[in-house]
Amino acid sequence: MTPAPGLMTVDEYFRTPETVKPMELVFGALRVADSPSPVHQSAVADLFRALDEHVRILQLGKVWITPLDVVLNASQALIVQPDLFFISNNRSAAIVTDRIYGAPDLVIEVLSPNPRIGQTEERVRWFAENGVRECWLLHQREVSLAVLRFENERLAARDLFTRRQPIVSSVLPSFSASLSEILV
């Protein structure tokens, strides 16, 4: 599929200079954002450490951290950079090559007062429509975590976990830490 004039293809996006700035391709339109805040990155690092340890011990797959492109839909020129994402061993061989081509099992977004790239609602819709099984949205101000489970390209369940409640995940069913244990 050829994008409209002035829009990029996935191949053109991958030929842009490498950067650590958040950058995504949204239906052919390049979006670039400022670097995240220290508070945001601290939460990302804390979540990464907790999830990575859990996933490694149980040999479930791999947790990835941004900046790393996820090609959600190549024909629609939709490439995102979630803060964190998990790809299970079952799916890894099919979607992890020189790039990530396909939906992770789980994506995690740390929400800041001003979204870095795009609106949260549109991102959640893209995740659901393109095969992500679950999305975690960390609300830093409230210290709460919304766990969204998707089925048939739609939101099937939404659970909210406060600071001391153990997080329940259908993608990582044996994970049971709370935000107060994770966020240092």
Coordinates of C-alpha atoms in Angstrom, one line a residue, residues 23-135:
M23 CA 9.3 8.6 17.5
E24 CA 6.4 6.8 15.9
L25 CA 4.8 6.4 12.5
V26 CA 1.0 6.8 12.7
F27 CA -0.7 5.9 9.4
G28 CA 2.3 7.3 7.5
A29 CA 2.6 10.5 9.6
L30 CA 5.8 10.8 11.6
R31 CA 5.4 11.9 15.3
V32 CA 8.3 12.9 17.4
A33 CA 8.2 13.9 21.1
D34 CA 10.5 15.4 23.7
S35 CA 12.3 13.0 25.9
P36 CA 10.3 11.9 29.0
S37 CA 10.8 13.3 32.5
P38 CA 12.9 11.7 35.2
V39 CA 9.8 10.7 37.1
H40 CA 8.4 8.9 34.1
Q41 CA 11.7 7.1 33.4
S42 CA 12.0 6.1 37.0
A43 CA 8.6 4.4 36.9
V44 CA 9.5 2.7 33.6
A45 CA 12.7 1.4 35.1
D46 CA 11.0 0.1 38.2
L47 CA 8.4 -1.7 36.2
F48 CA 11.0 -3.2 33.9
R49 CA 13.0 -4.5 36.8
A50 CA 10.0 -6.2 38.4
L51 CA 8.6 -7.7 35.2
D52 CA 12.0 -8.7 33.8
E53 CA 12.9 -10.6 37.0
H54 CA 9.5 -12.4 37.0
V55 CA 9.7 -13.3 33.3
R56 CA 13.3 -14.5 33.4
I57 CA 12.9 -16.7 36.5
L58 CA 9.9 -18.4 34.9
Q59 CA 11.4 -18.3 31.4
L60 CA 8.2 -16.9 29.9
G61 CA 9.6 -14.7 27.2
K62 CA 11.2 -11.3 27.2
V63 CA 10.4 -7.8 28.5
W64 CA 11.5 -5.0 26.2
I65 CA 12.0 -1.3 26.9
T66 CA 11.6 1.8 24.7
P67 CA 13.0 3.1 22.5
L68 CA 12.2 0.1 20.3
D69 CA 9.9 0.1 17.4
V70 CA 6.9 -2.2 17.3
V71 CA 5.4 -2.5 13.8
L72 CA 1.7 -3.0 14.8
N73 CA 0.5 -2.9 11.2
A74 CA 3.0 -2.5 8.3
S75 CA 0.3 -2.1 5.6
Q76 CA -1.2 0.9 7.5
A77 CA 2.3 2.3 8.4
L78 CA 1.6 2.1 12.1
I79 CA 4.7 1.8 14.3
V80 CA 4.6 2.5 18.0
Q81 CA 7.1 2.7 20.9
P82 CA 5.3 1.6 24.1
D83 CA 7.2 2.3 27.3
L84 CA 7.6 -1.4 28.0
F85 CA 6.2 -4.6 26.4
F86 CA 6.3 -8.3 26.9
I87 CA 6.6 -11.0 24.1
S88 CA 6.0 -14.6 25.2
N89 CA 8.2 -17.4 24.0
N90 CA 5.2 -18.7 22.1
R91 CA 5.1 -15.6 19.9
S92 CA 8.7 -14.5 19.8
A93 CA 9.9 -16.5 16.8
A94 CA 7.0 -15.2 14.7
I95 CA 7.4 -11.5 15.4
V96 CA 11.0 -10.8 16.6
T97 CA 13.5 -10.5 13.8
D98 CA 15.7 -7.5 13.1
R99 CA 12.6 -5.5 14.2
I100 CA 9.4 -6.3 16.1
Y101 CA 6.7 -7.1 13.5
G102 CA 3.5 -7.8 15.2
A103 CA 1.6 -7.3 18.5
P104 CA 3.3 -7.9 21.8
D105 CA 1.3 -10.0 24.3
L106 CA 1.4 -7.1 26.8
V107 CA 2.1 -3.4 26.4
I108 CA 2.7 -1.0 29.3
E109 CA 2.3 2.8 29.1
V110 CA 3.4 5.1 32.0
L111 CA 1.0 8.0 31.7
S112 CA 2.3 11.5 32.3
P113 CA 0.2 14.6 32.7
N114 CA 0.8 15.4 29.0
P115 CA 0.9 12.4 26.7
R116 CA 4.2 12.2 24.9
I117 CA 3.0 10.9 21.6
G118 CA -0.7 10.9 20.7
Q119 CA -3.7 10.3 22.9
T120 CA -4.0 7.3 25.2
E121 CA -7.4 6.4 23.9
E122 CA -6.1 6.1 20.3
R123 CA -3.1 4.1 21.4
V124 CA -5.3 1.7 23.4
R125 CA -7.6 1.3 20.3
W126 CA -4.6 0.5 18.1
F127 CA -3.4 -2.1 20.6
A128 CA -6.8 -3.8 20.7
E129 CA -7.3 -3.7 17.0
N130 CA -3.9 -5.1 16.2
G131 CA -3.8 -8.2 18.5
V132 CA -2.3 -7.0 21.8
R133 CA -3.7 -9.3 24.5
E134 CA -3.4 -6.9 27.4
C135 CA -2.4 -3.3 28.2

